[in-house]
Amino acid sequence: MANCKKWTYVAGMAFSMLIMPEITWADAAGTCGESVKWAFTSSSNTLVVNGNGKMIRQDSLSALGATKVEVEDGVREIGDAVFDNFDKMETLKLPASVWSLEGNALSKCANLKNVTIPKQLISVAKEKILSNPNVERLAVVDNSLTWVFSVKNGNLTIYGKGMLENLMYTKKVNGVEQTCFFPAEMGIKTLSIENGVSGIEEQVFNGCTSLEQAELPTGMFEIGNSVFAGCKNLKKVSLPKNLTTLGNSVFAGCSSLLAISLPESLTAMGEGV
């Protein structure tokens, strides 16, 4: 009888251990804004920031030695010098809610290698993120699609689901507004788009003069107008076997592209392809 009771107890304990979720407790926590809080977990060297509004500088945060910083949705601004002296930070992730990155927020992060930003920050990416020579990877999140730029070798990988839209912004040059295509600014050399991306809207890779090779997924069915226009060094691209629509002037100005095979699946093709 005693043995039976002991077995029941041990089995119950084992069952509890199997179904109990793992709980990670923060080692330190505090505030870094009127409605913004932070929590640091030493086991993963991760600093998580959440709340609403503006994240402001707290000198004590750099002393934590976080290697990974995740800012959660709700935070809208990153204040000036917030990440000064974050010498050990290797990875930074900013959410879709962030619209402002003040000052040279990342210039003093000596070990920063991986940065993830929302689409609306591309207009300041070169000045405020890529001015840090240590950054190796920049990921840009646009709804359900993610663009991953390998800064050092010029590779661009895109994954997710849906139509690929332009990464572009406008800026004034000598008082005149100019449209800037971010992939062209990044000087991409190779492009790889993974399955799940159903099509490319017009002009997405327009003016990517360094682009030499493009790999498109078999499930892609649409390529819009002037997608690769002006890619004068593009030498190799294979059109998806399920492609149905090819827009106008898709390869206009691609002087290094000597031949391209059209798939039998095409039902609509524009002029001057």
Coordinates of C-alpha atoms in Angstrom, one line a residue:
M1 CA 0.0 0.0 0.0
A2 CA 2.9 2.3 0.9
N3 CA 4.5 1.5 -2.4
C4 CA 1.3 2.4 -4.3
K5 CA 1.1 5.7 -2.6
K6 CA 4.7 6.5 -3.3
W7 CA 4.2 5.6 -7.0
T8 CA 1.1 7.8 -7.3
Y9 CA 3.0 10.8 -5.8
V10 CA 6.1 10.4 -8.0
A11 CA 4.0 9.9 -11.2
G12 CA 2.0 13.0 -10.3
M13 CA 5.2 15.0 -9.8
A14 CA 6.5 13.8 -13.2
F15 CA 3.3 14.7 -14.9
S16 CA 3.4 18.2 -13.4
M17 CA 7.0 18.6 -14.5
L18 CA 6.0 17.7 -18.1
I19 CA 3.1 20.2 -18.4
M20 CA 4.6 23.1 -16.4
P21 CA 5.6 26.0 -18.8
E22 CA 9.1 27.4 -18.5
I23 CA 9.0 30.8 -16.8
T24 CA 11.7 33.3 -17.3
W25 CA 12.0 36.1 -14.7
A26 CA 13.6 39.4 -15.4
D27 CA 16.6 40.2 -13.3
A28 CA 16.1 43.9 -13.4
A29 CA 13.4 46.3 -14.6
G30 CA 12.7 50.0 -14.7
T31 CA 11.4 52.9 -16.9
C32 CA 12.9 54.7 -19.8
G33 CA 10.1 57.1 -20.7
E34 CA 6.8 58.4 -19.4
S35 CA 4.9 55.3 -20.4
V36 CA 7.8 53.0 -21.5
K37 CA 9.3 50.2 -19.4
W38 CA 12.3 47.9 -19.7
A39 CA 13.2 44.5 -18.4
F40 CA 16.6 42.7 -18.5
T41 CA 17.1 38.9 -18.4
S42 CA 20.7 38.0 -17.7
S43 CA 20.3 34.3 -18.8
S44 CA 19.8 35.5 -22.4
N45 CA 21.5 38.9 -22.1
T46 CA 18.2 40.4 -23.5
L47 CA 16.8 43.8 -22.9
V48 CA 13.0 44.1 -23.7
V49 CA 11.4 47.5 -24.0
N50 CA 7.6 48.0 -24.1
G51 CA 4.9 50.5 -23.5
N52 CA 3.7 53.5 -25.4
G53 CA 5.3 56.7 -26.6
K54 CA 9.0 57.8 -26.6
M55 CA 11.9 55.8 -25.2
I56 CA 14.5 58.1 -23.6
R57 CA 18.0 57.6 -22.5
Q58 CA 18.8 56.0 -19.2
D59 CA 22.6 55.8 -18.5
S60 CA 22.1 52.7 -16.3
L61 CA 20.8 50.6 -19.2
S62 CA 24.2 50.4 -21.0
A63 CA 25.8 49.0 -17.8
L64 CA 23.5 45.9 -18.1
G65 CA 25.6 44.6 -21.0
A66 CA 22.7 43.4 -23.1
T67 CA 23.7 41.7 -26.4
K68 CA 20.1 41.7 -27.7
V69 CA 17.6 44.5 -27.5
E70 CA 14.0 44.0 -28.5
V71 CA 11.6 47.0 -28.6
E72 CA 8.0 45.9 -28.7
D73 CA 5.1 47.3 -30.6
G74 CA 3.6 50.5 -29.0
V75 CA 6.9 52.4 -28.6
R76 CA 6.8 55.2 -31.2
E77 CA 10.0 57.1 -30.9
I78 CA 13.6 56.3 -30.0
G79 CA 15.2 59.4 -28.4
D80 CA 18.6 60.9 -29.0
A81 CA 21.6 58.9 -27.7
V82 CA 19.4 56.1 -26.2
F83 CA 21.9 53.4 -27.2
D84 CA 25.1 55.4 -26.5
N85 CA 27.7 53.1 -24.8
F86 CA 25.7 49.9 -25.6
D87 CA 29.1 48.4 -26.4
K88 CA 27.9 44.8 -26.2
M89 CA 24.7 45.1 -28.2
E90 CA 24.9 42.8 -31.2
T91 CA 21.2 42.7 -32.3
L92 CA 18.5 45.4 -32.3
K93 CA 14.9 44.9 -33.3
L94 CA 12.5 47.9 -33.7
P95 CA 8.8 47.3 -34.2
A96 CA 6.3 48.6 -36.8
S97 CA 5.1 51.3 -34.4
V98 CA 8.4 53.2 -34.4
W99 CA 8.3 56.3 -36.6
S100 CA 11.3 58.3 -35.3
L101 CA 14.9 57.5 -34.7
E102 CA 16.5 60.6 -33.2
G103 CA 20.2 61.7 -33.5
N104 CA 23.0 59.3 -34.3
A105 CA 21.3 56.7 -32.1
L106 CA 23.5 53.7 -33.2
S107 CA 26.8 55.3 -34.1
K108 CA 28.6 54.3 -30.9
C109 CA 27.5 50.6 -30.7
A110 CA 30.9 49.0 -31.3
N111 CA 29.5 45.4 -31.7
L112 CA 26.2 46.0 -33.4
K113 CA 25.8 43.5 -36.3
N114 CA 22.1 42.9 -36.9
V115 CA 19.4 45.5 -37.1
T116 CA 15.7 45.1 -37.9
I117 CA 13.6 48.1 -38.7
P118 CA 10.1 48.9 -40.0
K119 CA 9.6 50.2 -43.6
Q120 CA 9.1 53.8 -42.5
L121 CA 12.6 54.1 -41.2
I122 CA 14.4 53.4 -44.6
S123 CA 14.7 57.2 -45.2
V124 CA 17.2 57.4 -42.3
A125 CA 18.7 54.0 -42.5
K126 CA 21.9 55.0 -44.4
E127 CA 22.5 58.0 -42.2
K128 CA 21.6 56.7 -38.7
I129 CA 22.1 52.9 -39.0
L130 CA 24.5 52.0 -41.8
S131 CA 26.8 54.9 -40.7
N132 CA 27.9 52.3 -38.1
P133 CA 30.6 50.3 -40.0
N134 CA 30.0 47.2 -37.9
V135 CA 26.5 46.5 -39.1
E136 CA 26.4 43.4 -41.3
R137 CA 22.7 42.7 -41.7
L138 CA 19.8 45.1 -42.1
A139 CA 16.3 43.6 -42.1
V140 CA 13.4 45.8 -43.2
V141 CA 9.9 44.5 -42.3
D142 CA 7.0 45.6 -44.6
N143 CA 3.8 44.0 -43.3
S144 CA 4.1 40.3 -44.1
L145 CA 7.3 40.6 -46.0
T146 CA 10.9 40.9 -44.8
W147 CA 13.8 42.2 -46.8
V148 CA 17.2 41.1 -45.5
F149 CA 20.2 43.1 -46.8
S150 CA 23.7 41.6 -46.3
V151 CA 25.5 44.8 -46.1
K152 CA 29.0 43.5 -46.6
N153 CA 28.5 41.4 -49.8
G154 CA 25.5 43.0 -51.4
N155 CA 23.0 40.1 -51.1
L156 CA 19.3 40.7 -50.7
T157 CA 16.9 37.9 -49.6
I158 CA 13.2 38.5 -49.4
Y159 CA 10.7 36.2 -47.7
G160 CA 7.1 36.2 -46.6
K161 CA 3.7 36.2 -48.3
G162 CA 2.0 38.6 -50.7
M163 CA 2.9 41.2 -53.4
L164 CA 6.3 42.8 -53.1
E165 CA 5.9 46.6 -52.9
N166 CA 8.4 49.4 -53.4
L167 CA 10.9 50.3 -50.7
M168 CA 11.2 54.0 -51.7
Y169 CA 11.0 57.5 -50.2
T170 CA 11.4 61.1 -51.3
K171 CA 14.0 63.6 -50.3
K172 CA 14.9 67.1 -51.4
V173 CA 18.1 67.6 -53.5
N174 CA 18.9 71.2 -54.2
G175 CA 15.3 72.1 -53.4
V176 CA 13.9 69.5 -55.8
E177 CA 12.0 66.4 -54.5
Q178 CA 13.7 63.2 -55.6
T179 CA 12.4 59.6 -55.4
C180 CA 14.9 57.2 -53.9
F181 CA 14.7 53.5 -54.4
F182 CA 16.2 51.8 -51.3
P183 CA 17.5 48.6 -53.0
A184 CA 19.3 50.7 -55.5
E185 CA 20.8 52.9 -52.7
M186 CA 22.0 49.7 -51.0
G187 CA 24.0 48.6 -54.0
I188 CA 22.6 45.1 -54.1
K189 CA 24.5 42.6 -56.3
T190 CA 22.4 39.4 -55.9
L191 CA 18.7 39.0 -55.3
S192 CA 16.9 35.9 -54.0
I193 CA 13.1 35.9 -53.5
E194 CA 11.7 33.0 -51.7
N195 CA 8.4 31.1 -52.3
G196 CA 5.4 32.8 -50.8
V197 CA 6.0 36.1 -52.6
S198 CA 3.3 36.1 -55.3
G199 CA 4.4 39.1 -57.4
I200 CA 6.5 42.2 -57.8
E201 CA 4.8 45.7 -58.2
E202 CA 6.3 48.2 -60.7
Q203 CA 9.8 49.7 -60.4
V204 CA 10.8 47.8 -57.3
F205 CA 14.4 47.2 -58.4
N206 CA 14.6 50.1 -60.8
G207 CA 18.1 51.5 -61.1
C208 CA 19.9 48.7 -59.2
T209 CA 23.0 49.2 -61.4
S210 CA 25.1 46.8 -59.3
L211 CA 22.6 43.9 -59.5
E212 CA 24.1 41.0 -61.4
Q213 CA 21.8 38.0 -60.6
A214 CA 18.1 37.6 -59.7
E215 CA 16.5 34.4 -58.4
L216 CA 12.7 34.4 -58.5
P217 CA 10.4 31.8 -57.0
T218 CA 8.5 29.3 -59.1
G219 CA 5.2 30.4 -57.4
M220 CA 5.4 34.0 -58.5
F221 CA 2.7 34.9 -61.1
E222 CA 3.2 38.6 -61.7
I223 CA 6.0 41.0 -62.5
G224 CA 5.0 44.7 -62.9
N225 CA 6.2 47.5 -65.1
S226 CA 9.9 48.5 -65.2
V227 CA 10.8 46.2 -62.3
F228 CA 14.4 45.7 -63.4
A229 CA 14.7 48.8 -65.6
G230 CA 18.1 50.3 -65.6
C231 CA 19.8 47.3 -64.1
K232 CA 22.7 47.5 -66.6
N233 CA 24.8 44.8 -65.0
L234 CA 22.1 42.2 -64.7
K235 CA 23.4 39.1 -66.4
K236 CA 21.3 36.2 -65.1
V237 CA 17.6 35.9 -64.3
S238 CA 15.1 33.0 -64.8
L239 CA 11.4 33.9 -65.0
P240 CA 9.2 31.7 -62.8
K241 CA 7.6 28.8 -64.6
N242 CA 4.1 29.8 -63.3
L243 CA 4.4 33.4 -64.3
T244 CA 1.2 34.7 -66.0
T245 CA 1.8 38.5 -66.2
L246 CA 4.9 40.4 -67.4
G247 CA 4.6 44.2 -67.5
N248 CA 5.9 46.9 -69.7
S249 CA 9.7 47.6 -70.0
V250 CA 10.6 45.1 -67.3
F251 CA 14.1 44.7 -68.5
A252 CA 14.6 48.1 -70.2
G253 CA 18.2 49.2 -70.1
C254 CA 19.5 45.8 -69.0
S255 CA 22.3 45.9 -71.5
S256 CA 24.2 42.9 -70.0
L257 CA 21.2 40.6 -70.2
L258 CA 21.6 39.0 -73.6
A259 CA 18.7 36.5 -73.6
I260 CA 15.8 35.4 -71.5
S261 CA 13.4 32.5 -71.8
L262 CA 9.7 33.2 -71.6
P263 CA 7.6 30.6 -69.7
E264 CA 4.6 29.0 -71.5
S265 CA 2.4 30.0 -68.6
L266 CA 2.4 33.7 -69.7
T267 CA -1.0 35.1 -70.6
A268 CA -0.3 38.8 -70.6
M269 CA 2.9 40.5 -71.7
G270 CA 3.6 44.3 -72.0
E271 CA 5.5 46.3 -74.5
G272 CA 9.3 46.7 -74.6
V273 CA 10.0 43.9 -72.2

